[in-house]
């Protein structure tokens, strides 16, 4: 009798324990991430209180990261990611009892595991740290590298796995946390984060931030500089250096309309405000969807609002990416494919079908070119990628964006837009603030949309899209009437040799189409005719510049050379730099030229850009 009484609670406890550890295994499986040392089956972060100082003299970010954690397995350690961080002390709890920690071996790209000894009941881990002056996420600009030329500037770029170079964190997109931050900066500068933001400077240079929604670490972001704010409407606005602000706000005047259009399609915007920070030109990407505050390149300021679909893209990430996140970087297409689709839906709503169709066609042609270049059997052309042992940054290509887009469109075409929209809305709602693997998405798709319909499944052919290389044979039809009329003008010009047949005002997309559809043996005379007619060399439109300059290098069109040098020195956007440098190194004299420019330009680039270009020029 006695024995039995003892046994029952013991058995009960055992049953609970096994269930619990099954749950944990389930969670761990979901979060399995080859690009993070964190082991969520042990202990996992839930909230961050960050207290840091930004020092422009030493180029250091230092302070304390206090992590609220959960430790359901009651284990005795928690693992963080770190890369080039100096950890001075780690304490536990509000009482800050000092504990021990180890830093593991240094691994390329990944950095080091930071393993902290904890107790079963530990709910807070305080890490005192500083980063290193060459932290890969951070770019420090001297006043000369800003528009105002008066104050220094700094910004971070955390995606994909660079957050760990400025904050010790569990740096996996499958792990989410809320955060509060206190950031001390020089008094004359403003600090902004991926959070609720100040709209003006204060007297003491100490700013506090709050991000009440759980986000993954790659969305941690900070910028410090001489920045001002201009409202677009009551929930959207623009930050930029004062010298850029008026132009930036003019260019982005449609942000409010875009947000409303997006909500009409996939439901309420869940993040409060939506603002854009237009950075100095060294920003290595077009845009980065930091929650509540997209970071953007100033190269979208063309003066005629023709490049603002990039903002539609970053805004779209507020659903696809920030609300429903790829669980790891091998599922990156879930973020970018859906976002490219949603971007074009927003563009269609705000700017019309013609515009969306032109962008779609240019995108698809870019994809075809890329697949040709990579080879149709190349495993990196699969949507479900495998970047184990490599930097996930290598996966940033049109495969995720445009093959992902084409796959989503294939589903839309098969079921019809109305059904597909309802499905997607349900998907975003049911997975809000969660991370998702490719397989989870496909299972949800089957359960809620395809529902065993064999004809539909065959029509879409998921396997060939997701798990096979190259481009499936059922790629959706793309076409643009605007481009068709341009085609006929181009061929008239080719036949007659008379450039005046082409003499009409070209929209940005038409110019891009023209530049990418010139015959392979276009002559210098034809290029000069085009240049005289359309002023491509002197264009202030960065997309046109990048396309024209790449062609100019290929065809050795000398009148563009000095503008090319200026462009490569001033602009740090990798997507523009790479094709130009790649074209240059194809000839030996081009390579000498490239190296000469690069020697001058490299100090202006962010590590994301110069690491890629170093490879091209080595
Ligand atoms: N999230 C990406 C940028 C990114 C991807 C940074 C992977 C680091 C790793 C952002 O949303 C993006 O896609 N930007 C594009 C713009 C777009 C319109 C295609 C860019 O920067 O060119
Ligand atoms: Zn994106």
Coordinates of C-alpha atoms and ligand atoms in Angstrom, one line a residue:
X1 CA 0.0 0.0 0.0
X2 CA 2.7 2.4 1.1
X3 CA 4.8 1.5 -1.9
X4 CA 1.9 2.1 -4.3
X5 CA 1.2 5.5 -2.9
X6 CA 4.8 6.4 -3.5
X7 CA 4.8 4.9 -7.0
X8 CA 1.7 6.7 -8.3
X9 CA 3.1 10.2 -8.1
X10 CA 6.4 8.9 -9.4
X11 CA 4.7 7.4 -12.4
X12 CA 2.7 10.5 -12.9
X13 CA 5.8 12.6 -12.8
X14 CA 7.5 10.3 -15.2
X15 CA 4.6 10.5 -17.7
X16 CA 4.7 14.3 -17.5
X17 CA 8.4 14.4 -18.0
X18 CA 8.3 12.2 -21.1
X19 CA 5.5 14.3 -22.6
X20 CA 7.5 17.4 -21.8
X21 CA 10.7 16.1 -23.4
X22 CA 8.7 15.1 -26.5
X23 CA 7.4 18.7 -26.7
X24 CA 10.9 19.9 -26.4
X25 CA 12.2 17.6 -29.1
X26 CA 9.4 18.8 -31.3
X27 CA 10.4 22.4 -30.6
X28 CA 14.1 21.6 -31.1
X29 CA 13.4 19.9 -34.4
X30 CA 11.5 22.9 -35.6
X31 CA 14.2 25.3 -34.7
X32 CA 17.1 23.2 -36.0
X33 CA 19.4 25.7 -37.7
X34 CA 22.8 24.9 -39.1
X35 CA 23.7 28.6 -38.9
X36 CA 23.3 29.0 -35.1
X37 CA 25.0 27.5 -32.1
X38 CA 21.9 28.0 -30.0
X39 CA 20.3 24.8 -28.8
X40 CA 16.6 25.6 -28.0
X41 CA 16.0 22.2 -26.6
X42 CA 18.1 23.4 -23.6
X43 CA 17.1 27.0 -22.9
X44 CA 15.6 29.7 -25.1
X45 CA 15.4 33.5 -25.0
X46 CA 12.1 35.4 -24.7
X47 CA 12.9 39.0 -24.1
X48 CA 15.9 41.4 -24.3
X49 CA 16.7 44.4 -22.2
X50 CA 19.6 46.1 -24.0
X51 CA 21.6 48.9 -22.5
X52 CA 24.4 50.1 -24.7
X53 CA 26.7 53.0 -25.5
X54 CA 27.7 53.8 -29.1
X55 CA 31.2 55.3 -29.2
X56 CA 32.3 56.8 -32.5
X57 CA 35.9 57.4 -31.4
X58 CA 36.6 53.7 -30.6
X59 CA 34.0 52.4 -33.1
X60 CA 32.6 50.2 -30.3
X61 CA 29.2 49.3 -29.1
X62 CA 29.4 48.2 -25.5
X63 CA 27.1 47.6 -22.5
X64 CA 24.8 44.9 -21.2
X65 CA 22.4 42.5 -22.9
X66 CA 20.0 41.2 -20.3
X67 CA 18.1 38.2 -21.6
X68 CA 14.9 36.9 -20.0
X69 CA 15.0 33.1 -20.7
X70 CA 12.9 30.0 -20.4
X71 CA 14.6 26.8 -19.2
X72 CA 11.9 24.2 -19.3
X73 CA 14.3 21.3 -19.4
X74 CA 15.9 22.7 -16.2
X75 CA 19.3 22.3 -17.8
X76 CA 22.4 23.9 -16.6
X77 CA 23.5 25.9 -19.6
X78 CA 22.2 28.3 -22.3
X79 CA 24.0 28.8 -25.6
X80 CA 24.2 32.1 -27.5
X81 CA 25.8 33.1 -30.8
X82 CA 28.6 35.6 -30.8
X83 CA 31.2 36.7 -33.3
X84 CA 34.1 38.9 -32.4
X85 CA 32.5 39.9 -29.2
X86 CA 34.4 40.6 -26.0
X87 CA 32.5 39.2 -23.1
X88 CA 33.7 40.7 -19.8
X89 CA 31.2 39.3 -17.3
X90 CA 28.0 37.3 -17.2
X91 CA 25.6 37.4 -14.2
X92 CA 22.3 35.7 -13.4
X93 CA 19.0 37.1 -12.2
X94 CA 18.0 40.6 -10.9
X95 CA 20.5 40.0 -8.1
X96 CA 23.3 39.7 -10.7
X97 CA 25.1 36.7 -9.3
X98 CA 28.2 36.2 -11.3
X99 CA 28.4 33.0 -13.3
X100 CA 30.9 31.2 -15.6
X101 CA 30.9 31.1 -19.3
X102 CA 33.0 29.7 -22.2
X103 CA 33.6 30.8 -25.7
X104 CA 33.9 27.9 -28.2
X105 CA 36.1 27.5 -31.2
X106 CA 35.9 30.2 -33.9
X107 CA 34.1 29.0 -37.0
X108 CA 34.1 30.9 -40.2
X109 CA 30.9 33.0 -40.7
X110 CA 29.3 31.5 -37.5
X111 CA 31.6 32.9 -34.9
X112 CA 31.7 31.3 -31.5
X113 CA 29.2 29.6 -29.2
X114 CA 28.9 31.5 -25.9
X115 CA 27.9 28.9 -23.3
X116 CA 26.7 30.3 -20.0
X117 CA 26.3 28.2 -16.9
X118 CA 22.8 28.7 -15.5
X119 CA 20.6 27.2 -12.7
X120 CA 17.3 25.3 -13.1
X121 CA 15.4 28.4 -11.9
X122 CA 17.4 31.0 -13.8
X123 CA 15.1 33.4 -15.7
X124 CA 17.6 36.2 -16.5
X125 CA 21.1 36.2 -18.0
X126 CA 23.0 39.5 -18.1
X127 CA 25.9 39.6 -20.5
X128 CA 28.4 42.5 -20.2
X129 CA 30.1 42.9 -23.6
X130 CA 31.6 45.0 -26.3
X131 CA 31.8 44.3 -30.0
X132 CA 35.0 44.8 -32.0
X133 CA 35.7 47.8 -34.2
X134 CA 35.4 45.7 -37.3
X135 CA 32.0 44.1 -36.4
X136 CA 30.6 42.8 -39.7
X137 CA 27.1 44.1 -39.1
X138 CA 28.2 47.7 -38.4
X139 CA 29.3 50.4 -40.7
X140 CA 30.9 53.5 -39.3
X141 CA 30.9 56.5 -41.6
X142 CA 33.0 59.6 -41.2
X143 CA 31.4 63.0 -41.8
X144 CA 32.8 63.0 -45.4
X145 CA 30.8 59.8 -46.2
X146 CA 27.5 61.4 -45.2
X147 CA 25.3 63.9 -47.2
X148 CA 25.7 66.6 -44.5
X149 CA 29.5 66.2 -44.3
X150 CA 29.3 67.4 -40.7
X151 CA 28.6 64.5 -38.4
X152 CA 29.6 60.8 -38.3
X153 CA 27.0 58.1 -38.9
X154 CA 26.6 54.5 -38.1
X155 CA 24.1 51.7 -38.9
X156 CA 23.8 48.0 -38.6
X157 CA 22.7 45.3 -41.0
X158 CA 21.9 42.1 -39.1
X159 CA 20.4 39.8 -41.8
X160 CA 21.3 37.0 -42.2
X161 CA 23.7 36.1 -39.4
X162 CA 25.4 39.3 -38.4
X163 CA 23.3 40.3 -35.3
X164 CA 25.7 38.2 -33.3
X165 CA 28.5 40.6 -34.2
X166 CA 26.9 43.4 -32.2
X167 CA 24.7 41.7 -29.7
X168 CA 25.2 38.3 -28.0
X169 CA 22.0 36.5 -29.0
X170 CA 20.4 33.3 -30.2
X171 CA 20.9 34.2 -33.8
X172 CA 18.3 32.0 -35.5
X173 CA 15.2 33.1 -37.4
X174 CA 13.3 30.4 -35.6
X175 CA 13.7 32.1 -32.2
X176 CA 11.8 35.2 -31.4
X177 CA 11.9 37.7 -28.5
X178 CA 10.5 41.2 -27.6
X179 CA 13.0 43.9 -26.7
X180 CA 13.5 47.2 -24.8
X181 CA 16.7 49.2 -25.4
X182 CA 18.5 52.1 -23.9
X183 CA 21.1 53.6 -26.2
X184 CA 23.5 56.4 -25.4
X185 CA 24.9 58.3 -28.3
X186 CA 26.8 61.6 -28.8
X187 CA 24.4 64.5 -27.9
X188 CA 24.2 66.0 -31.4
X189 CA 23.0 62.7 -32.9
X190 CA 19.7 60.8 -33.0
X191 CA 19.4 57.0 -32.5
X192 CA 16.7 54.8 -34.2
X193 CA 15.9 51.1 -33.9
X194 CA 13.6 48.5 -35.3
X195 CA 11.1 49.6 -32.6
X196 CA 8.9 52.5 -31.5
X197 CA 11.1 55.4 -32.3
X198 CA 11.7 59.0 -31.3
X199 CA 10.9 61.7 -33.9
X200 CA 13.4 64.2 -32.7
X201 CA 16.7 64.6 -30.8
X202 CA 16.7 65.1 -27.1
X203 CA 19.2 67.0 -24.9
X204 CA 21.1 64.1 -23.3
X205 CA 21.6 61.7 -26.2
X206 CA 20.0 58.8 -24.3
X207 CA 17.2 57.1 -26.2
X208 CA 14.8 54.4 -25.1
X209 CA 13.1 51.9 -27.4
X210 CA 10.4 49.3 -27.1
X211 CA 9.6 46.5 -29.5
X212 CA 6.5 44.9 -28.0
X213 CA 6.2 42.2 -30.7
X214 CA 8.4 39.1 -30.7
X215 CA 10.9 39.3 -33.5
X216 CA 13.9 37.2 -34.6
X217 CA 17.4 38.5 -34.1
X218 CA 18.1 39.3 -37.8
X219 CA 15.6 42.1 -37.4
X220 CA 17.5 43.9 -34.7
X221 CA 18.7 47.2 -36.1
X222 CA 20.3 50.4 -35.0
X223 CA 21.2 53.7 -36.8
X224 CA 22.8 56.7 -35.2
X225 CA 23.4 60.0 -37.0
X226 CA 22.2 63.4 -37.8
X227 CA 18.7 62.5 -38.8
X228 CA 15.4 64.3 -39.0
X229 CA 11.8 63.1 -39.4
X230 CA 9.0 64.1 -41.8
X231 CA 5.5 62.6 -41.6
X232 CA 3.9 61.3 -44.7
X233 CA 0.6 60.6 -43.0
X234 CA -0.5 59.8 -39.5
X235 CA 1.2 56.4 -39.3
X236 CA 3.9 56.6 -41.9
X237 CA 6.9 58.8 -42.3
X238 CA 10.5 59.3 -43.4
X239 CA 13.8 59.7 -41.5
X240 CA 16.9 60.9 -43.3
X241 CA 19.8 63.2 -43.0
X242 CA 18.5 66.8 -43.2
X243 CA 20.2 67.3 -46.5
X244 CA 18.3 64.4 -48.0
X245 CA 15.0 64.6 -46.1
X246 CA 12.9 66.7 -48.4
X247 CA 13.8 64.7 -51.5
X248 CA 13.3 61.5 -49.7
X249 CA 9.8 62.5 -48.4
X250 CA 8.7 63.6 -51.8
X251 CA 9.8 60.3 -53.3
X252 CA 8.1 58.2 -50.6
X253 CA 4.8 60.1 -50.6
X254 CA 2.8 57.0 -51.5
X255 CA 3.8 55.0 -48.4
X256 CA 0.5 55.6 -46.8
X257 CA -1.4 54.4 -49.9
X258 CA 0.9 51.3 -50.1
X259 CA 0.2 50.4 -46.5
X260 CA -3.6 50.7 -47.0
X261 CA -3.4 48.7 -50.2
X262 CA -1.4 45.9 -48.4
X263 CA -3.9 45.8 -45.6
X264 CA -6.8 45.5 -48.1
X265 CA -5.1 42.3 -49.4
X266 CA -3.7 40.4 -46.4
X267 CA -5.3 42.0 -43.3
X268 CA -4.3 44.7 -40.7
X269 CA -0.8 46.0 -40.4
X270 CA 0.1 44.7 -37.0
X271 CA 3.2 46.8 -36.1
X272 CA 1.9 50.2 -35.3
X273 CA 3.9 52.8 -37.2
X274 CA 5.6 52.2 -40.6
X275 CA 8.5 54.5 -41.2
X276 CA 11.4 54.4 -43.6
X277 CA 15.0 55.5 -42.8
X278 CA 16.8 56.7 -46.0
X279 CA 20.5 56.0 -45.2
X280 CA 23.7 57.3 -46.7
X281 CA 24.6 55.7 -50.1
X282 CA 26.9 53.0 -48.6
X283 CA 24.0 51.0 -47.4
X284 CA 24.7 47.6 -49.0
X285 CA 21.1 46.6 -49.8
X286 CA 18.2 48.3 -51.5
X287 CA 16.2 47.9 -48.4
X288 CA 16.0 46.0 -45.2
X289 CA 12.6 45.3 -43.6
X290 CA 13.6 46.2 -40.0
X291 CA 10.2 46.1 -38.1
X292 CA 8.5 49.5 -37.9
X293 CA 11.5 51.1 -39.6
X294 CA 12.6 49.9 -43.0
X295 CA 16.2 50.8 -43.8
X296 CA 16.6 52.0 -47.4
X297 CA 19.3 53.0 -49.8
X298 CA 19.1 56.6 -51.1
X299 CA 19.5 55.2 -54.6
X300 CA 15.7 54.7 -54.7
X301 CA 15.4 58.5 -54.9
X302 CA 15.1 59.0 -58.7
X303 CA 13.1 62.2 -58.5
X304 CA 10.1 60.7 -60.2
X305 CA 9.0 58.0 -57.7
X306 CA 9.8 55.3 -60.3
X307 CA 11.8 53.1 -58.0
X308 CA 9.5 53.0 -54.9
X309 CA 8.3 49.4 -55.5
X310 CA 11.3 48.7 -53.3
X311 CA 9.3 50.2 -50.4
X312 CA 6.3 48.1 -51.4
X313 CA 8.7 45.1 -51.0
X314 CA 10.0 46.0 -47.6
X315 CA 6.5 46.9 -46.4
X316 CA 5.2 43.5 -47.7
X317 CA 7.8 41.9 -45.4
X318 CA 5.7 43.2 -42.5
X319 CA 3.5 40.1 -43.3
X320 CA 5.8 37.7 -45.2
X321 CA 9.0 37.7 -43.2
X322 CA 8.4 39.7 -40.0
X323 CA 5.0 38.2 -39.1
X324 CA 5.6 34.8 -40.6
X325 CA 9.3 34.1 -40.7
X326 CA 11.4 31.5 -42.5
X327 CA 12.5 29.1 -39.7
X328 CA 16.0 28.9 -41.0
X329 CA 18.1 30.3 -43.9
X330 CA 17.5 27.2 -46.1
X331 CA 13.8 28.3 -46.2
X332 CA 14.8 31.9 -47.2
X333 CA 12.6 31.7 -50.3
X334 CA 9.6 31.7 -48.0
X335 CA 10.6 35.2 -47.0
X336 CA 11.5 36.6 -50.3
X337 CA 9.3 34.7 -52.8
X338 CA 6.1 35.6 -50.9
X339 CA 7.4 39.2 -50.5
X340 CA 8.1 39.6 -54.2
X341 CA 4.6 38.3 -54.9
X342 CA 3.0 40.6 -52.3
X343 CA 5.2 43.5 -53.5
X344 CA 3.7 43.2 -57.0
X345 CA 0.2 43.0 -55.7
X346 CA 0.7 46.3 -53.9
X347 CA 2.3 47.8 -57.0
X348 CA -0.7 46.6 -59.1
X349 CA -3.1 48.2 -56.6
X350 CA -1.3 51.5 -56.3
X351 CA 0.3 51.9 -59.7
X352 CA -1.8 49.7 -61.9
X353 CA -1.5 46.4 -63.8
X354 CA 0.8 47.7 -66.5
X355 CA 3.5 48.6 -64.0
X356 CA 3.2 45.3 -62.2
X357 CA 3.4 43.4 -65.4
X358 CA 6.6 45.2 -66.5
X359 CA 8.3 44.4 -63.2
X360 CA 7.2 40.8 -63.4
X361 CA 8.6 40.4 -66.8
X362 CA 11.9 42.1 -66.0
X363 CA 12.1 39.8 -62.9
X364 CA 11.4 36.7 -64.9
X365 CA 14.1 37.6 -67.5
X366 CA 16.6 38.2 -64.7
X367 CA 15.7 34.7 -63.3
X368 CA 16.2 33.0 -66.7
X369 CA 19.5 34.7 -67.1
X370 CA 20.6 33.6 -63.6
X371 CA 19.5 30.0 -64.1
X372 CA 21.4 30.0 -67.4
X373 CA 24.5 31.4 -65.6
X374 CA 24.3 28.9 -62.7
X375 CA 23.3 25.9 -64.8
X376 CA 19.9 24.3 -64.7
X377 CA 21.1 21.3 -62.7
X378 CA 22.8 23.4 -60.1
X379 CA 21.5 22.5 -56.6
X380 CA 21.5 26.1 -55.6
X381 CA 18.7 26.8 -58.0
X382 CA 16.3 24.7 -55.8
X383 CA 13.9 26.8 -53.8
X384 CA 14.5 24.6 -50.7
X385 CA 18.2 25.4 -50.3
X386 CA 21.1 23.9 -48.5
X387 CA 23.6 26.4 -47.2
X388 CA 25.0 24.2 -44.5
X389 CA 28.7 25.0 -44.1
X390 CA 28.4 28.1 -46.1
X391 CA 27.4 31.7 -45.4
X392 CA 23.7 32.0 -46.0
X393 CA 24.4 35.4 -47.6
X394 CA 25.3 33.3 -50.7
X395 CA 21.7 32.4 -51.0
X396 CA 20.6 36.0 -51.7
X397 CA 19.8 35.6 -55.4
X398 CA 16.9 35.7 -57.8
X399 CA 16.2 32.0 -57.0
X400 CA 14.6 32.9 -53.7
X401 CA 13.0 36.0 -55.1
X402 CA 11.9 35.3 -58.6
X403 CA 11.7 31.5 -58.7
X404 CA 9.9 31.8 -55.4
X405 CA 7.6 34.4 -57.0
X406 CA 6.9 32.3 -60.0
X407 CA 6.0 29.3 -57.8
X408 CA 3.5 31.4 -55.8
X409 CA 2.0 32.8 -59.0
X410 CA 1.7 29.3 -60.3
X411 CA -0.5 28.4 -57.3
X412 CA -2.5 31.6 -57.7
X413 CA -3.1 30.8 -61.4
X414 CA -4.2 27.3 -60.6
X415 CA -6.8 28.2 -57.9
X416 CA -7.7 31.7 -58.9
X417 CA -6.9 34.9 -57.1
X418 CA -9.9 35.1 -54.8
X419 CA -9.4 31.7 -53.3
X420 CA -5.6 32.2 -53.1
X421 CA -6.0 35.6 -51.3
X422 CA -8.3 34.0 -48.7
X423 CA -5.9 31.2 -48.2
X424 CA -2.9 33.5 -47.8
X425 CA -4.8 35.7 -45.4
X426 CA -5.5 32.7 -43.3
X427 CA -1.9 31.6 -43.5
X428 CA -0.6 34.9 -42.2
X429 CA -3.2 35.0 -39.5
X430 CA -2.7 31.5 -38.2
X431 CA 1.1 31.8 -38.2
X432 CA 1.4 35.3 -37.0
X433 CA 4.6 35.9 -34.9
X434 CA 5.8 32.4 -35.7
X435 CA 8.5 30.9 -37.9
X436 CA 7.7 28.3 -40.6
X437 CA 9.7 25.8 -42.5
X438 CA 9.1 25.0 -46.2
X439 CA 7.6 21.7 -45.2
X440 CA 5.2 23.3 -42.7
X441 CA 4.1 25.7 -45.4
X442 CA 3.5 22.9 -47.9
X443 CA 1.6 20.9 -45.4
X444 CA -0.6 23.9 -44.7
X445 CA -1.1 24.5 -48.4
X446 CA -2.2 20.9 -48.9
X447 CA -4.6 20.9 -46.0
X448 CA -6.2 24.2 -46.6
X449 CA -6.0 24.8 -50.4
X450 CA -5.2 21.7 -52.4
X451 CA -7.1 19.3 -50.2
X452 CA -6.1 16.2 -52.1
X453 CA -7.3 17.5 -55.5
X454 CA -5.1 15.5 -57.8
X455 CA -5.6 17.6 -60.9
X456 CA -4.7 20.7 -59.0
X457 CA -1.6 19.1 -57.5
X458 CA -0.4 18.0 -60.9
X459 CA -1.1 21.4 -62.4
X460 CA 1.1 23.0 -59.8
X461 CA 3.8 20.3 -59.4
X462 CA 5.2 21.4 -56.1
X463 CA 8.0 18.9 -56.2
X464 CA 9.6 20.4 -59.4
X465 CA 9.3 23.9 -58.0
X466 CA 10.6 23.3 -54.5
X467 CA 12.9 20.4 -54.6
X468 CA 14.2 20.3 -58.2
X469 CA 16.8 22.6 -59.8
X470 CA 16.2 24.8 -62.8
X471 CA 12.9 26.2 -64.0
X472 CA 9.8 24.0 -64.2
X473 CA 8.0 23.7 -67.5
X474 CA 4.8 25.1 -66.0
X475 CA 6.3 28.6 -65.3
X476 CA 3.5 31.1 -65.5
X477 CA 3.1 33.2 -68.6
X478 CA 4.5 36.7 -68.3
X479 CA 3.9 39.5 -70.8
X480 CA 3.7 43.2 -71.1
X481 CA 1.9 45.2 -73.8
X482 CA 4.1 48.2 -73.0
X483 CA 7.2 46.1 -73.7
X484 CA 5.7 44.7 -76.9
X485 CA 5.3 48.1 -78.4
X486 CA 8.8 48.9 -77.4
X487 CA 10.0 45.7 -79.1
X488 CA 8.6 46.9 -82.4
X489 CA 10.3 50.3 -82.0
X490 CA 13.6 48.6 -81.3
X491 CA 13.4 46.4 -84.4
X492 CA 12.4 49.4 -86.5
X493 CA 15.4 51.2 -85.3
X494 CA 17.6 48.2 -85.9
X495 CA 16.4 47.9 -89.5
X496 CA 16.5 51.6 -90.4
X497 CA 19.5 52.7 -88.3
X498 CA 17.5 55.8 -87.5
X499 CA 17.4 56.4 -83.8
X500 CA 14.6 59.0 -84.1
X501 CA 12.0 56.2 -84.4
X502 CA 12.8 55.5 -80.8
X503 CA 12.4 59.1 -79.8
X504 CA 9.8 59.0 -77.1
X505 CA 10.0 59.5 -73.4
X506 CA 10.8 56.2 -71.8
X507 CA 9.5 55.2 -68.4
X508 CA 12.2 53.7 -66.1
X509 CA 11.1 50.1 -66.8
X510 CA 11.1 50.7 -70.5
X511 CA 14.6 52.1 -70.4
X512 CA 15.7 49.0 -68.4
X513 CA 14.0 46.8 -70.9
X514 CA 15.6 48.6 -73.8
X515 CA 19.1 48.4 -72.3
X516 CA 18.7 44.7 -71.6
X517 CA 17.3 43.9 -75.1
X518 CA 19.9 45.5 -77.3
X519 CA 21.5 43.1 -79.7
X520 CA 24.7 41.4 -78.4
X521 CA 26.7 43.2 -81.1
X522 CA 25.4 46.7 -80.4
X523 CA 27.8 49.1 -81.9
X524 CA 29.5 52.1 -80.2
X525 CA 27.7 54.3 -82.7
X526 CA 24.4 52.8 -81.6
X527 CA 25.3 53.3 -78.0
X528 CA 26.2 56.9 -78.6
X529 CA 22.9 57.4 -80.4
X530 CA 21.0 56.0 -77.5
X531 CA 23.0 58.0 -75.0
X532 CA 22.4 61.2 -76.9
X533 CA 18.6 60.5 -77.1
X534 CA 18.1 59.2 -73.6
X535 CA 21.0 60.6 -71.6
X536 CA 21.7 57.2 -70.0
X537 CA 25.3 58.0 -68.9
X538 CA 24.2 61.1 -67.1
X539 CA 21.1 59.5 -65.7
X540 CA 20.1 60.2 -62.1
X541 CA 18.2 56.9 -61.9
X542 CA 20.4 54.3 -60.2
X543 CA 18.7 51.3 -61.9
X544 CA 19.3 52.7 -65.3
X545 CA 22.8 53.8 -64.4
X546 CA 23.7 50.3 -63.1
X547 CA 22.3 48.6 -66.2
X548 CA 23.9 51.1 -68.7
X549 CA 27.2 51.1 -66.9
X550 CA 27.4 47.3 -67.0
X551 CA 26.7 47.4 -70.7
X552 CA 29.2 50.2 -71.2
X553 CA 32.0 48.2 -69.6
X554 CA 31.1 45.2 -71.8
X555 CA 31.1 47.2 -75.0
X556 CA 34.0 49.4 -74.0
X557 CA 31.8 52.5 -74.4
X558 CA 34.4 55.1 -73.1
X559 CA 32.1 58.2 -72.7
X560 CA 30.6 56.5 -69.7
X561 CA 33.8 55.7 -67.9
X562 CA 34.2 58.6 -65.6
X563 CA 30.6 58.4 -64.5
X564 CA 31.2 54.7 -63.8
X565 CA 34.1 55.6 -61.5
X566 CA 32.0 58.1 -59.6
X567 CA 29.1 55.6 -59.3
X568 CA 31.3 52.8 -58.0
X569 CA 32.9 55.2 -55.5
X570 CA 29.8 56.8 -54.1
X571 CA 27.2 53.9 -54.1
X572 CA 27.6 50.9 -51.9
X573 CA 24.6 48.9 -52.9
X574 CA 25.9 45.4 -53.7
X575 CA 23.3 44.6 -56.3
X576 CA 24.6 47.5 -58.5
X577 CA 28.3 47.0 -57.8
X578 CA 28.6 43.3 -58.4
X579 CA 27.6 43.2 -62.1
X580 CA 29.8 46.1 -63.0
X581 CA 32.9 44.8 -61.3
X582 CA 32.1 41.3 -62.7
X583 CA 32.0 42.7 -66.2
X584 CA 35.2 44.6 -65.6
X585 CA 37.3 41.6 -64.5
X586 CA 36.5 39.8 -67.8
X587 CA 39.4 41.5 -69.5
X588 CA 42.9 42.1 -68.2
X589 CA 42.8 45.9 -68.7
X590 CA 39.3 45.9 -67.1
X591 CA 40.7 44.2 -64.1
X592 CA 43.5 46.7 -63.7
X593 CA 40.9 49.5 -63.9
X594 CA 38.6 47.7 -61.4
X595 CA 41.4 47.3 -58.9
X596 CA 42.3 51.0 -59.2
X597 CA 38.7 52.1 -58.5
X598 CA 38.3 49.6 -55.8
X599 CA 41.3 50.8 -53.9
X600 CA 39.6 54.1 -53.6
X601 CA 36.0 52.8 -53.2
X602 CA 36.4 49.9 -50.8
X603 CA 36.6 52.1 -47.6
X604 CA 33.1 53.4 -48.5
X605 CA 31.5 50.0 -48.6
X606 CA 29.8 48.0 -45.9
X607 CA 31.4 44.5 -45.1
X608 CA 28.5 42.8 -46.8
X609 CA 29.4 44.5 -50.1
X610 CA 33.2 44.4 -49.8
X611 CA 33.3 40.7 -48.8
X612 CA 31.4 39.8 -52.0
X613 CA 33.5 42.2 -54.2
X614 CA 36.8 40.9 -52.7
X615 CA 35.9 37.5 -54.1
X616 CA 35.3 39.0 -57.6
X617 CA 38.6 40.9 -57.7
X618 CA 40.9 38.4 -56.0
Ligands
LIG1 N1 15.7 41.2 -46.6 C1 16.1 41.7 -47.8 C2 17.6 42.0 -47.8 C3 18.5 40.9 -47.3 C4 18.3 39.6 -47.7 C5 19.6 41.2 -46.5 C6 19.2 38.6 -47.2 C7 20.5 40.2 -46.1 C8 20.3 38.9 -46.4 C9 15.3 42.8 -48.4 O1 14.0 42.7 -48.1 C10 15.4 42.8 -49.9 O2 15.0 41.8 -50.5 N2 16.0 43.8 -50.5 C11 16.2 44.0 -51.9 C12 15.1 44.8 -52.4 C13 14.1 44.2 -53.3 C14 13.1 45.2 -53.9 C15 14.3 43.0 -54.1 C16 17.5 44.6 -52.2 O3 18.1 45.1 -51.2 O4 17.8 44.8 -53.3
LIG2 ZN1 13.1 41.1 -49.3

